[in-house]
Coordinates of C-alpha atoms in Angstrom, one line a residue:
M14 CA 11.1 -19.4 11.8
R15 CA 11.8 -16.1 13.4
K16 CA 8.8 -13.9 13.4
S17 CA 9.5 -10.2 14.2
A18 CA 8.1 -6.9 13.3
R19 CA 9.3 -3.4 14.0
Y20 CA 6.5 -1.0 14.7
T21 CA 7.3 2.7 14.2
I22 CA 4.9 5.0 16.1
L23 CA 4.4 8.3 14.3
A24 CA 4.5 10.8 17.1
A25 CA 3.7 14.5 16.5
A26 CA 7.3 15.4 16.7
G27 CA 8.1 13.1 13.8
L28 CA 5.5 14.3 11.3
L29 CA 7.9 16.9 9.8
A30 CA 10.5 14.2 9.2
L31 CA 8.5 12.4 6.6
S32 CA 9.3 14.9 3.9
S33 CA 13.0 14.3 4.5
L34 CA 12.5 10.6 4.3
T35 CA 10.9 11.1 0.9
A36 CA 14.0 13.0 -0.2
C37 CA 16.1 10.0 1.0
A38 CA 14.0 7.8 -1.3
N39 CA 15.0 9.9 -4.3
D40 CA 18.7 9.8 -3.5
A41 CA 19.0 6.3 -2.0
S42 CA 21.5 3.9 -3.5
T43 CA 20.3 1.2 -5.8
A44 CA 22.7 -1.3 -4.2
S45 CA 21.7 -4.9 -4.4
A46 CA 19.7 -6.1 -1.3
G47 CA 21.2 -9.6 -1.6
S48 CA 22.9 -9.7 1.7
G49 CA 21.8 -12.8 3.7
S50 CA 19.6 -14.1 0.8
K51 CA 22.1 -15.8 -1.5
G52 CA 21.8 -19.5 -2.0
D53 CA 18.1 -20.4 -2.5
G54 CA 16.9 -23.2 -0.3
K55 CA 15.3 -24.1 3.0
G56 CA 15.5 -21.2 5.4
T57 CA 16.3 -18.6 2.7
K58 CA 16.3 -15.3 4.5
V59 CA 14.1 -12.5 3.1
K60 CA 13.4 -9.1 4.7
I61 CA 10.2 -7.3 3.6
M62 CA 9.3 -3.8 4.6
V63 CA 5.6 -3.1 4.8
G64 CA 4.1 0.4 4.7
G65 CA 2.0 -0.4 7.8
L66 CA 1.7 -4.0 8.9
D67 CA -1.6 -3.5 10.7
K68 CA -3.3 -1.8 7.7
V69 CA -5.9 -4.0 6.2
I70 CA -4.7 -3.1 2.6
Y71 CA -1.4 -4.8 3.4
L72 CA -3.0 -7.7 5.3
P73 CA -1.7 -10.5 3.0
A74 CA 1.8 -9.9 4.4
M75 CA 1.2 -10.8 8.0
L76 CA -1.6 -13.3 7.1
T77 CA 0.8 -15.3 4.9
Q78 CA 3.2 -15.6 7.8
R79 CA 0.4 -16.5 10.2
L80 CA -0.9 -19.2 7.8
G81 CA 2.6 -20.8 7.7
Y82 CA 2.9 -20.4 3.9
F83 CA 6.4 -18.8 4.1
D84 CA 7.5 -21.7 6.2
A85 CA 6.0 -24.2 3.8
E86 CA 8.1 -22.7 0.9
G87 CA 11.3 -22.9 3.0
L88 CA 11.5 -19.2 3.5
D89 CA 12.6 -17.3 6.6
V90 CA 10.7 -14.1 6.1
E91 CA 11.2 -11.1 8.5
L92 CA 8.4 -8.6 8.2
L93 CA 9.3 -5.0 9.2
S94 CA 7.0 -2.0 9.4
E95 CA 7.0 1.7 8.6
P96 CA 4.0 4.0 8.8
A97 CA 3.9 4.9 5.1
G98 CA 4.5 3.2 1.8
V99 CA 7.1 5.9 0.8
Q100 CA 9.2 4.8 3.7
A101 CA 9.0 1.1 2.6
E102 CA 10.2 2.3 -0.8
T103 CA 13.1 4.1 0.9
A104 CA 14.1 0.9 2.7
L105 CA 14.0 -1.1 -0.6
V106 CA 16.0 1.2 -2.8
S107 CA 18.6 1.8 -0.1
G108 CA 19.2 -2.0 0.2
Q109 CA 17.9 -2.5 3.7
V110 CA 15.4 -5.1 2.6
Q111 CA 14.8 -7.4 -0.4
G112 CA 11.1 -6.6 -0.9
A113 CA 8.5 -4.0 -0.1
V114 CA 4.8 -4.3 0.4
G115 CA 3.3 -1.0 -0.8
F116 CA 1.5 0.6 -3.6
Y117 CA 2.4 -0.3 -7.2
D118 CA 2.5 3.3 -8.2
H119 CA 5.9 3.6 -6.6
T120 CA 7.3 1.5 -9.4
L121 CA 6.4 4.2 -12.0
D122 CA 7.7 7.0 -9.8
L123 CA 11.0 5.2 -9.3
Q124 CA 11.5 4.4 -12.9
V125 CA 11.5 8.0 -13.9
K126 CA 14.1 8.5 -11.2
G127 CA 16.4 5.9 -12.8
K128 CA 15.6 3.0 -10.5
S129 CA 14.2 -0.3 -11.8
V130 CA 11.6 -1.8 -9.5
E131 CA 8.8 -4.2 -10.4
S132 CA 5.6 -5.6 -8.8
V133 CA 5.9 -9.4 -8.6
V134 CA 2.6 -10.1 -6.8
Q135 CA -0.3 -7.8 -7.2
F136 CA -2.5 -8.0 -4.1
S137 CA -5.2 -5.6 -5.3
H138 CA -7.2 -4.0 -8.1
A139 CA -8.5 -1.1 -6.1
P140 CA -6.8 1.4 -3.8
G141 CA -8.5 0.4 -0.6
E142 CA -8.4 4.1 0.3
V143 CA -11.1 6.3 1.7
E144 CA -11.3 10.1 1.7
V145 CA -12.9 11.1 5.0
V146 CA -13.8 14.6 6.3
S147 CA -14.2 15.7 9.9
D148 CA -17.7 16.3 11.2
K149 CA -16.8 19.9 11.6
A150 CA -15.7 20.3 8.0
A151 CA -18.4 18.0 6.5
G152 CA -20.6 20.9 5.5
D153 CA -17.8 22.7 3.7
I154 CA -16.3 19.7 1.9
T155 CA -18.9 17.8 -0.2
S156 CA -16.6 16.8 -3.0
P157 CA -13.0 17.2 -4.1
K158 CA -14.0 20.4 -5.7
D159 CA -14.0 21.8 -2.1
F160 CA -10.4 20.9 -1.4
K161 CA -9.2 24.5 -2.1
G162 CA -7.8 26.1 1.0
K163 CA -8.1 22.9 3.1
K164 CA -5.6 20.9 5.1
L165 CA -5.8 17.3 4.0
G166 CA -4.1 14.4 5.8
V167 CA -1.9 11.9 4.0
T168 CA 0.3 9.1 5.5
G169 CA 3.5 10.8 4.3
L170 CA 4.6 13.3 1.7
G171 CA 5.3 11.5 -1.5
S172 CA 3.1 8.5 -0.4
S173 CA 0.4 7.0 -2.5
T174 CA -2.2 8.7 -0.4
D175 CA -0.5 12.0 -1.3
F176 CA -0.5 11.0 -5.0
L177 CA -4.2 10.1 -5.0
T178 CA -5.2 13.2 -3.1
K179 CA -3.4 15.4 -5.6
Y180 CA -5.1 13.5 -8.5
L181 CA -8.6 13.9 -7.0
A182 CA -7.9 17.6 -6.5
V183 CA -6.6 18.2 -10.1
K184 CA -9.4 16.1 -11.6
N185 CA -11.9 18.4 -9.9
G186 CA -10.3 21.7 -10.8
V187 CA -8.2 22.4 -7.7
K188 CA -4.5 23.0 -8.2
V189 CA -2.0 21.1 -6.0
S190 CA -0.8 24.5 -4.7
E191 CA -4.3 25.4 -3.5
F192 CA -4.5 22.9 -0.7
T193 CA -2.1 21.7 2.0
P194 CA -1.2 18.1 2.4
V195 CA -0.3 17.2 6.0
A196 CA 1.7 14.1 6.9
V197 CA -0.2 12.5 9.8
G198 CA 0.4 8.8 9.3
A199 CA -2.5 6.4 10.1
G200 CA -4.3 5.0 13.1
P201 CA -4.3 7.2 16.3
T202 CA -2.2 10.0 14.8
F203 CA -4.6 10.4 11.8
I204 CA -7.6 10.3 14.1
S205 CA -6.1 12.7 16.6
A206 CA -5.3 15.2 13.8
L207 CA -8.9 14.9 12.5
Q208 CA -10.4 15.4 15.9
Q209 CA -8.2 18.3 16.9
G210 CA -8.7 20.2 13.6
A211 CA -5.1 19.8 12.4
I212 CA -6.6 18.5 9.2
D213 CA -10.1 19.1 7.6
G214 CA -10.1 15.6 6.1
G215 CA -7.7 13.1 4.6
M216 CA -7.1 9.8 2.9
T217 CA -6.7 6.7 5.0
T218 CA -7.5 3.0 5.1
D219 CA -9.0 0.4 7.4
P220 CA -8.9 -0.2 10.3
T221 CA -8.5 3.6 10.7
V222 CA -11.7 4.3 8.7
A223 CA -13.8 1.9 10.8
T224 CA -12.5 3.6 14.0
I225 CA -13.3 7.1 12.7
L226 CA -16.8 6.1 11.9
D227 CA -17.2 4.3 15.2
K228 CA -16.0 7.3 17.1
K229 CA -18.2 9.6 14.9
A230 CA -15.1 11.7 14.3
G231 CA -15.8 12.0 10.5
K232 CA -17.7 11.0 7.4
V233 CA -16.8 9.2 4.2
L234 CA -16.5 11.5 1.2
L235 CA -15.1 9.0 -1.3
D236 CA -14.8 5.2 -0.9
M237 CA -12.2 3.4 -3.1
R238 CA -12.3 0.1 -1.3
T239 CA -14.0 -1.7 -4.2
P240 CA -13.4 -2.0 -7.9
E241 CA -16.6 0.0 -8.5
G242 CA -15.4 2.8 -6.2
S243 CA -12.0 2.9 -8.0
Q244 CA -13.8 3.1 -11.4
A245 CA -15.9 6.0 -10.2
A246 CA -13.1 8.0 -8.6
L247 CA -10.2 7.1 -10.9
G248 CA -11.7 6.0 -14.1
G249 CA -10.5 2.4 -14.0
P250 CA -8.9 -0.4 -11.9
Y251 CA -6.1 0.9 -9.7
P252 CA -3.6 -1.8 -8.7
S253 CA -2.4 -0.7 -5.3
S254 CA -0.9 -3.0 -2.6
S255 CA 1.7 -5.3 -4.0
L256 CA 5.0 -7.0 -3.3
Y257 CA 7.5 -5.1 -5.3
M258 CA 11.3 -5.7 -5.6
Q259 CA 14.3 -4.4 -7.4
T260 CA 14.5 -5.9 -10.9
D261 CA 18.1 -6.9 -10.6
W262 CA 17.4 -8.7 -7.4
V263 CA 14.4 -10.5 -8.9
N264 CA 16.5 -11.6 -11.9
G265 CA 19.3 -12.9 -9.6
H266 CA 17.0 -14.8 -7.2
K267 CA 14.2 -16.2 -9.2
D268 CA 13.9 -19.4 -7.1
T269 CA 13.3 -17.3 -4.0
V270 CA 11.0 -14.9 -5.7
Q271 CA 8.9 -17.9 -7.0
K272 CA 8.6 -19.2 -3.5
M273 CA 7.4 -15.7 -2.3
A274 CA 4.9 -15.7 -5.1
N275 CA 3.7 -19.2 -4.3
A276 CA 3.1 -18.2 -0.7
F277 CA 1.3 -15.0 -1.4
V278 CA -1.0 -16.5 -4.1
K279 CA -2.0 -19.3 -1.7
T280 CA -2.9 -16.5 0.8
L281 CA -5.0 -14.6 -1.7
K282 CA -6.9 -17.8 -2.7
W283 CA -7.4 -18.5 1.0
M284 CA -8.8 -15.0 1.6
S285 CA -11.2 -15.4 -1.3
T286 CA -12.8 -18.5 0.4
H287 CA -12.9 -17.4 4.0
S288 CA -15.0 -14.8 5.9
A289 CA -13.8 -11.6 7.4
D290 CA -14.3 -13.1 10.9
E291 CA -12.1 -16.1 9.9
I292 CA -9.4 -13.8 8.5
A293 CA -9.5 -11.6 11.6
A294 CA -9.1 -14.6 13.8
K295 CA -5.8 -15.4 12.1
M296 CA -4.3 -12.0 12.7
P297 CA -2.3 -10.8 15.7
A298 CA -4.6 -10.1 18.7
D299 CA -3.4 -6.5 19.1
Y300 CA -4.5 -5.6 15.5
S301 CA -8.1 -5.4 16.7
Q302 CA -7.2 -2.8 19.3
G303 CA -9.6 -4.4 21.7
N304 CA -12.6 -4.5 19.4
K305 CA -12.7 -7.7 17.4
A306 CA -16.1 -7.0 15.9
L307 CA -15.0 -3.6 14.5
Y308 CA -11.7 -5.1 13.2
A309 CA -13.6 -7.9 11.4
E310 CA -16.0 -5.2 9.9
A311 CA -13.0 -3.3 8.7
I312 CA -11.6 -6.4 6.9
K313 CA -15.1 -7.1 5.4
S314 CA -15.2 -3.5 4.0
T315 CA -11.8 -3.8 2.4
L316 CA -11.9 -7.4 1.1
P317 CA -13.3 -6.4 -2.4
M318 CA -10.0 -4.7 -3.2
F319 CA -8.0 -7.9 -3.3
T320 CA -7.2 -10.1 -6.3
K321 CA -7.6 -13.8 -6.0
D322 CA -4.6 -14.7 -8.0
G323 CA -2.0 -12.0 -7.6
V324 CA -2.2 -11.1 -11.3
M325 CA -2.0 -7.4 -12.5
P326 CA -5.5 -6.3 -13.6
A327 CA -6.0 -5.5 -17.2
N328 CA -5.6 -1.7 -17.9
G329 CA -4.5 -1.2 -14.3
P330 CA -1.0 0.2 -15.1
E331 CA -2.5 2.6 -17.6
T332 CA -4.9 4.0 -14.9
V333 CA -2.0 4.5 -12.5
E334 CA 0.0 6.2 -15.2
K335 CA -2.9 8.5 -16.0
V336 CA -3.3 9.4 -12.4
L337 CA 0.4 10.2 -11.9
K338 CA 0.7 12.2 -15.1
S339 CA -2.2 14.5 -14.0
F340 CA -0.1 16.2 -11.3
N341 CA 3.5 14.8 -11.4
P342 CA 5.7 16.9 -13.7
A343 CA 8.5 14.3 -13.7
I344 CA 6.2 11.7 -15.1
Q345 CA 4.3 14.1 -17.4
N346 CA 7.5 14.8 -19.2
A347 CA 8.8 11.2 -19.2
K348 CA 8.1 8.1 -21.2
V349 CA 7.2 5.3 -18.8
D350 CA 7.8 1.7 -19.9
L351 CA 4.9 0.1 -18.1
S352 CA 6.0 -3.4 -19.1
K353 CA 9.0 -3.0 -16.8
T354 CA 7.0 -2.0 -13.8
F355 CA 5.5 -5.4 -13.2
T356 CA 5.8 -9.1 -14.0
T357 CA 3.3 -11.9 -14.0
E358 CA 5.9 -14.6 -14.5
F359 CA 5.9 -15.8 -11.0
V360 CA 2.1 -15.6 -10.2
E361 CA 1.3 -17.5 -13.4
K362 CA 3.7 -20.3 -12.3
A363 CA 2.2 -20.3 -8.8
A364 CA -1.2 -20.9 -10.3
E365 CA -0.1 -24.0 -12.2

């Protein structure tokens, strides 16, 4: 099995380009991504774009490959990487890949744009996101009520971190026009922006969160890595990281999709019975960035967000719709058919 990953490093010169990539997502063709994947069977080729392979929230993608579960299902899976989920979405709807690992909320956003995409394996029931503030701004930002006039980092414009930041602002009386979202990616680019004052705070995930705290570059304002944190911040379970695919492709390649679901559900079950240290040991060595203990701690902090069976949490889609309707005019004025944004058909069979 060929194992490859393309890592896109978000340099300062590329930050402004993220908004144009979002526009591309809106206009991209809904052409079938079936090339190279017809004829289910041993060695079936599937390309998956991940919104950041080294992010702990998307850990099941690489872990499934490392555990050999794709191989066991007769799949030749190529994992590709982009810095933000919105770019994974772009790759999916333009037909570059057959699947995307990113936030479930993109399925609602795409539906109102006339594109039919559905979550087929739900990795999580909480966002796994953390709103952090820089040490310098910590005294001025004690809650989302203080977002007014601030520069807040998100992975990309139109990303799920952008969506959640806008919701937290609106929920706390701050209009989306009263603060500035800044696309800074994750990892070193996010941390650098925080340290240099390019942003006052922002939303990110582990291992970036663990590194920020270790460097004493910022403080946690809101922690949504657990179901309890999601309930407190968003009012319910918030299904986030998932494997989502174009509905037409799913319906035309059910055997392949079932094998994907089988592999991912095995991984989620494996994660629920192994420690953070054991999980970290299975991941590529460079993911720890030279600090294995810190990386394992980052995994431990994020583990509560994951489901054990890949099933969409009850009332999860409704919470996501409520969040998006709070600030997104396109969704506010549209009727979203939530039943078409996810399916449990494959994970239920995987559990049998």
